[in-house]
Each structure stands twice: as C-alpha cells, then as structure tokens.
XYZ file of N, CA and C in Angstrom:
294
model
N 63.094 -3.032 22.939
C 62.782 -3.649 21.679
C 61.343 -3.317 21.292
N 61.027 -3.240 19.993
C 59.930 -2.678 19.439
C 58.774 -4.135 19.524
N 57.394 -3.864 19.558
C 56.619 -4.887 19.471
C 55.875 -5.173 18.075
N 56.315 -5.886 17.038
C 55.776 -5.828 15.955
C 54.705 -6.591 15.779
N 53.598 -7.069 17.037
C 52.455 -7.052 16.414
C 51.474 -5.951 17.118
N 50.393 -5.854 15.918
C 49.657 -4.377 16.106
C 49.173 -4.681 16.850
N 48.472 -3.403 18.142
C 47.443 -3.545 18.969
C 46.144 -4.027 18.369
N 45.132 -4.243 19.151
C 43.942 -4.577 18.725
C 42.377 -3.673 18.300
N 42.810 -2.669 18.870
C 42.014 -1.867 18.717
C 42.269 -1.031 17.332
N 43.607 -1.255 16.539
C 43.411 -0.513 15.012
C 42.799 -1.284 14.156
N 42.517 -2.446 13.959
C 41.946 -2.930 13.056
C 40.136 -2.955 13.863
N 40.181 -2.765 14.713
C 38.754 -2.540 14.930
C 38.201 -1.515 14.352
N 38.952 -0.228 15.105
C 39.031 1.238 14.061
C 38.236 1.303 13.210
N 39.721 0.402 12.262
C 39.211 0.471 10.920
C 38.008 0.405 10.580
N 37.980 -0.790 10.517
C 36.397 -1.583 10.292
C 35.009 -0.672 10.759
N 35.326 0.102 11.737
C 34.125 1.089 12.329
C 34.360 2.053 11.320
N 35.322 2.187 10.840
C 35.147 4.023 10.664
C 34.921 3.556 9.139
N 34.843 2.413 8.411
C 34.921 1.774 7.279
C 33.498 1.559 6.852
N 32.967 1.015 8.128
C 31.433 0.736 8.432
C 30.908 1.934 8.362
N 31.048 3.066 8.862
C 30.575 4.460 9.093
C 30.321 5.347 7.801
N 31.529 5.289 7.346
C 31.583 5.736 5.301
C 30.939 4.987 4.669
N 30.158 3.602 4.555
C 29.583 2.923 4.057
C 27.950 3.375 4.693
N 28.051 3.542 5.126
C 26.516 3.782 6.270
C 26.060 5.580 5.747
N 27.405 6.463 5.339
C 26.918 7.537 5.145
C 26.916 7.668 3.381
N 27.328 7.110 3.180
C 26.694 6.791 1.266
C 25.867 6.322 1.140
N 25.139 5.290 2.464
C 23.929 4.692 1.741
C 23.166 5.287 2.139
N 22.879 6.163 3.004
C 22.156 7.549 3.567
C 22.228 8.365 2.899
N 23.649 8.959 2.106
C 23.119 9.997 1.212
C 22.641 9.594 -0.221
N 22.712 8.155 -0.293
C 22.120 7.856 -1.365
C 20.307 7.698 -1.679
N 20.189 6.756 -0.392
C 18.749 7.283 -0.060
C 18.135 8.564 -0.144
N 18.937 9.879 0.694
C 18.612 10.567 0.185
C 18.148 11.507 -1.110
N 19.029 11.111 -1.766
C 19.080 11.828 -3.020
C 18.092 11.194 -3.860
N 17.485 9.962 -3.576
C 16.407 9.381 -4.550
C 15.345 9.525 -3.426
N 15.102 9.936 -2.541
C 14.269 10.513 -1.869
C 13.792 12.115 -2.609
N 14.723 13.030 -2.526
C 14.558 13.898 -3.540
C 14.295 13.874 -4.744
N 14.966 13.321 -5.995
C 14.657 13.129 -6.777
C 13.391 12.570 -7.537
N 12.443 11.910 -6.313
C 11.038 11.283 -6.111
C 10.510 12.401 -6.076
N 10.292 13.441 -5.378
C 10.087 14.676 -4.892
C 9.966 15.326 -6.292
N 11.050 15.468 -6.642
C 10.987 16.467 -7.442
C 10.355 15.528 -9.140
N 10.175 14.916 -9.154
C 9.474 14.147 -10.336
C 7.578 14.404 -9.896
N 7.279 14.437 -8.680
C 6.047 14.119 -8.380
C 5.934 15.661 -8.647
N 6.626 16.311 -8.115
C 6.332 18.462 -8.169
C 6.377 18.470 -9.993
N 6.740 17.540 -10.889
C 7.077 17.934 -11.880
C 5.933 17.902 -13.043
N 4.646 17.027 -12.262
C 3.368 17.048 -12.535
C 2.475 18.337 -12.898
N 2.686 19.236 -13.313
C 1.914 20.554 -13.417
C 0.083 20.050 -13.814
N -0.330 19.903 -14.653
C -1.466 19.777 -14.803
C -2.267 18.575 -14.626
N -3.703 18.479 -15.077
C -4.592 17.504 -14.851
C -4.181 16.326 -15.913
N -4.314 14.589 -15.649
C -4.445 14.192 -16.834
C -5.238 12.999 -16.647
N -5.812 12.550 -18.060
C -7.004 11.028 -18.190
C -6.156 10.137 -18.226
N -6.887 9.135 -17.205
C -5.987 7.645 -17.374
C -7.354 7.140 -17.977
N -7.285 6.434 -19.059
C -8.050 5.735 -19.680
C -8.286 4.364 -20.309
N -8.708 3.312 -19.931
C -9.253 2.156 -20.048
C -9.493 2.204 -21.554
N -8.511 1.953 -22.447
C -8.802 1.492 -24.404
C -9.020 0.425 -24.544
N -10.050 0.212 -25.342
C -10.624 -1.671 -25.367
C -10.921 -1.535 -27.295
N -10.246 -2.227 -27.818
C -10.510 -2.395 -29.352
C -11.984 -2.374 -29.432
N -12.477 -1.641 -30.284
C -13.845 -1.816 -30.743
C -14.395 -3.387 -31.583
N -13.575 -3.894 -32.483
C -13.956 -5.125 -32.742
C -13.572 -6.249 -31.865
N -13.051 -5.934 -30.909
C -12.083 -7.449 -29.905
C -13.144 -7.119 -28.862
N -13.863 -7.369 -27.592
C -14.073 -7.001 -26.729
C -13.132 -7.846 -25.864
N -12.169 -7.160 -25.130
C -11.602 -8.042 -23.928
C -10.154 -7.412 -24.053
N -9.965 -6.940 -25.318
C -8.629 -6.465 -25.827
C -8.340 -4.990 -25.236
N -7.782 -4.696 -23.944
C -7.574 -3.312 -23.860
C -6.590 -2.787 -23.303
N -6.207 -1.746 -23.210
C -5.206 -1.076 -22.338
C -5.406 0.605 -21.547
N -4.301 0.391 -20.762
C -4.640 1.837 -20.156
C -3.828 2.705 -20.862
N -4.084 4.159 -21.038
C -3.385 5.194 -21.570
C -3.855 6.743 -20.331
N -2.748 7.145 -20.664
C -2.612 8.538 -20.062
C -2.606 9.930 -20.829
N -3.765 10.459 -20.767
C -3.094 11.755 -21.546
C -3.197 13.245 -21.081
N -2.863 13.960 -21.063
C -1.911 15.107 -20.593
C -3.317 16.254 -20.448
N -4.747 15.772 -20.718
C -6.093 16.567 -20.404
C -6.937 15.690 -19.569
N -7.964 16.329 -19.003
C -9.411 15.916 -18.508
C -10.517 16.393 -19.673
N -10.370 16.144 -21.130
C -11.083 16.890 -22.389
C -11.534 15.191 -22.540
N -12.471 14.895 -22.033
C -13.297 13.076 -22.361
C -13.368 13.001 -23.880
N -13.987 14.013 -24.098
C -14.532 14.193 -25.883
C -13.226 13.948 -26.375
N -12.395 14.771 -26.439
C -10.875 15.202 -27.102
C -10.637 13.454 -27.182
N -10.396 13.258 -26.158
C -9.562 11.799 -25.802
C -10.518 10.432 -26.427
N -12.043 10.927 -26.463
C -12.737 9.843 -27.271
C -12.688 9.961 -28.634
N -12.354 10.939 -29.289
C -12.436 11.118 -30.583
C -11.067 10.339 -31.070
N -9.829 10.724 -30.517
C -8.648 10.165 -30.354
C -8.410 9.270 -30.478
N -9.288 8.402 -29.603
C -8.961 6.714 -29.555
C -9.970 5.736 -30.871
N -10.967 6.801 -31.081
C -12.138 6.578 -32.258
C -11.176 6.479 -33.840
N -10.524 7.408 -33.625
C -9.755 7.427 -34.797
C -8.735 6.103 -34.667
N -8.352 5.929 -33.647
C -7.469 4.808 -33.840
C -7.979 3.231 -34.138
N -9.403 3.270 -33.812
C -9.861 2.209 -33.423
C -10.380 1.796 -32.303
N -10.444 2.355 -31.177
C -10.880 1.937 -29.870
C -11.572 2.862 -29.279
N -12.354 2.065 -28.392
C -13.526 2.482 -27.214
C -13.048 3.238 -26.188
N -13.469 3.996 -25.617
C -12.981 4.995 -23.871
C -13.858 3.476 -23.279
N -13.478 2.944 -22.239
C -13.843 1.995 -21.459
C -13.830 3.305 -20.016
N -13.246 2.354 -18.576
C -13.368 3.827 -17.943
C -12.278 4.695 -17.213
N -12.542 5.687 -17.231
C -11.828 7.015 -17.577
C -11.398 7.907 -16.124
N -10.674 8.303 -15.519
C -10.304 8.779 -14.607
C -9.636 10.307 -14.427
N -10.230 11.487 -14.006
C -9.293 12.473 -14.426
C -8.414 12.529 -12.996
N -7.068 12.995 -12.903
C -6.469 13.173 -11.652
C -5.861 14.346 -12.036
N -5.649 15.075 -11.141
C -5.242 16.488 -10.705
C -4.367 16.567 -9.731
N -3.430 17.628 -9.779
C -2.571 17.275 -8.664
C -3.087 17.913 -7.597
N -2.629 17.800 -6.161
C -3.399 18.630 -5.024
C -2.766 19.960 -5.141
N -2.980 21.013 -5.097
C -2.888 22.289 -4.665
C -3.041 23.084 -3.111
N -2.011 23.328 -2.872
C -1.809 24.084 -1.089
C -1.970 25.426 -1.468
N -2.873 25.489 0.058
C -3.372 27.337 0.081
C -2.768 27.784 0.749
C-alpha cells in the first residue's frame, strides 16, 4: 500500500531552494544598483561650482546651486542678473587616473 503522507524533507527543499532564488535576486539586484551608481558617478565628465546664492536684499535667504563650470565670474554675473550674491563657492573636479 502506498503512503500518502509526504516525506519531510520535500517541503524543506522547497523552502531552501525558495530561500535561495530569493537570496539570488536580491544579490543581483544589489548588484545592478551597485553598477548603475558606478556608472552615474563615471557619467560626471567635467568640473562644476556648487554655490552658496543668498538674495541680495534678504540677507539669510539662500540656496545652493550647481553649475556645469569653475568660471566664478561667469556664475557671478549669472546670479547678479537674477538677483543674488555668490556667498561661498566650491569648484569640484572629478579625480583622474594615470
């Protein structure tokens, strides 16, 4: 006569090899925004100003902006026209390997 209840070790199985496919999606998911970090930071080509804007008539009123040079002048004239002060100014560059 046949034994119709299951052994114990298939539903363990399961659950492992269930656990295992779950464990390798969240690994290749990590991965892939691991890369994708990567490749956003490589996607930086040139230098740019982070700059401290403070309204010229408000003092206290300001914000930061980013722009796509290290040209101080360029970027003060810029914000002059809009209304606001260069407060202070940061150029960053990306690193370069020899």
């Amino acid at each position: 006569m046949r034994d119709l209840h299951p052994t114990p070790c298939r539903p363990i199985l399961g659950d492992l090899l269930a656990g295992l496919a779950l464990a390798l999606i969240a690994a290749g998911a990590a991965l892939a925004f691991w890369v994708a970090t990567l490749h956003a930071a490589a996607a930086q080509v040139g230098p740019e100003l982070v700059v401290r804007a403070c309204a010229a008539d408000r003092p206290g009123i300001c914000e930061t902006r980013t722009y796509p040079t290290c040209d101080r002048d360029m970027v003060a004239e810029a914000l002059a026209a809009e209304g606001l002060v260069m407060g202070l100014a940061v150029c960053r560059a990306p690193l370069v390997e020899v």
